[in-house]
Coordinates of C-alpha atoms in Angstrom, one line a residue:
I1 CA -0.1 0.0 0.1
A2 CA 2.9 2.3 0.3
D3 CA 3.0 2.8 -3.5
G4 CA 5.4 6.0 -3.0
A5 CA 8.3 3.5 -1.8
R6 CA 7.9 1.2 -5.1
T7 CA 10.4 1.6 -7.7
M8 CA 11.8 -0.7 -10.5
S9 CA 15.1 0.4 -10.1
L10 CA 17.2 3.2 -8.0
G11 CA 18.9 6.1 -9.8
K12 CA 22.8 6.1 -10.0
L13 CA 23.0 9.1 -7.4
T14 CA 20.4 7.5 -4.9
F15 CA 22.0 4.1 -5.1
A16 CA 25.5 5.5 -4.4
L17 CA 24.2 7.3 -1.4
I18 CA 22.3 4.1 -0.2
R19 CA 25.6 2.4 -0.5
R20 CA 27.5 4.7 1.3
H21 CA 25.0 5.8 4.1
V22 CA 22.7 2.9 4.8
D23 CA 23.4 0.1 7.1
D24 CA 20.2 -1.8 7.2
F25 CA 16.7 -1.8 5.9
L26 CA 13.5 -2.7 7.8
T27 CA 10.2 -3.8 6.8
V28 CA 6.7 -3.4 8.0
T29 CA 3.5 -5.3 6.8
D30 CA 0.7 -3.3 5.2
E31 CA -1.3 -4.6 8.3
E32 CA 1.1 -2.8 10.6
L33 CA 1.2 0.3 8.5
L34 CA -2.6 0.6 8.4
T35 CA -2.9 0.1 11.9
W36 CA -0.3 2.9 12.8
M37 CA -1.6 5.2 10.2
F38 CA -5.3 4.8 11.6
F39 CA -3.7 5.4 15.0
L40 CA -2.2 9.0 14.1
W41 CA -5.5 9.6 12.4
E42 CA -7.9 8.7 15.4
R43 CA -5.6 10.0 18.2
M44 CA -3.7 12.7 17.0
K45 CA -6.0 14.0 13.9
V46 CA -2.9 13.9 11.8
V47 CA -3.5 12.6 8.2
V48 CA -0.3 10.8 6.9
E49 CA -0.4 8.7 3.7
P50 CA 1.1 5.2 3.8
T51 CA 4.8 5.9 2.3
G52 CA 5.0 8.7 4.7
M53 CA 4.3 6.5 7.7
L54 CA 6.8 3.7 6.9
A55 CA 9.4 4.8 9.7
A56 CA 7.1 5.5 12.4
A57 CA 5.4 2.3 11.9
A58 CA 8.7 0.3 12.2
L59 CA 9.4 2.5 15.3
L60 CA 6.0 1.9 16.8
E61 CA 6.1 -1.9 15.9
G62 CA 9.2 -2.3 18.0
K63 CA 11.6 -2.9 14.9
V64 CA 13.7 -0.2 15.9
D65 CA 15.6 -0.4 19.2
A66 CA 14.8 3.0 20.6
R67 CA 15.2 2.6 24.3
G68 CA 17.1 5.3 25.9
K69 CA 17.6 7.1 22.6
R70 CA 16.2 10.6 21.7
V71 CA 14.7 9.6 17.9
G72 CA 12.9 11.7 15.5
V73 CA 10.7 10.6 12.5
V74 CA 9.5 12.7 9.7
L75 CA 5.4 12.2 8.7
S76 CA 4.8 13.2 5.7
G77 CA 2.0 13.4 3.0
G78 CA -2.0 13.9 3.3
N79 CA -2.4 12.3 -0.2
V80 CA -5.0 9.6 0.9
D81 CA -8.1 8.4 -0.8
L82 CA -10.3 8.5 2.4
T83 CA -13.0 6.1 0.9
W84 CA -10.1 3.6 0.1
A85 CA -8.5 4.0 3.6
A86 CA -12.2 3.7 5.4
A87 CA -12.5 0.4 3.7
R88 CA -9.2 -1.0 4.9
L89 CA -10.1 0.3 8.5
L90 CA -13.2 -1.7 8.5
R91 CA -11.4 -5.0 7.4
L92 CA -8.8 -4.3 10.4
R93 CA -11.4 -4.2 13.1

């Protein structure tokens, strides 16, 4: 559902930057992503699209060890089809 993270290939500049600066990748499932997306919508009244929620979902799912650390996560995007999102919310509950 995080269509903004889909790519067939990385550009030369992007790939070089990743090789130089990235140590690891994490994944979250669509269900985990939707759960936390809706949590933000319902509790914080912040509309965030799936791709803009990826890092926060990984953190909130405990896939990042943030104990005792100060962590910042950028949330972005309000490009969400609310009808589509509501249908997925009903399936989760």
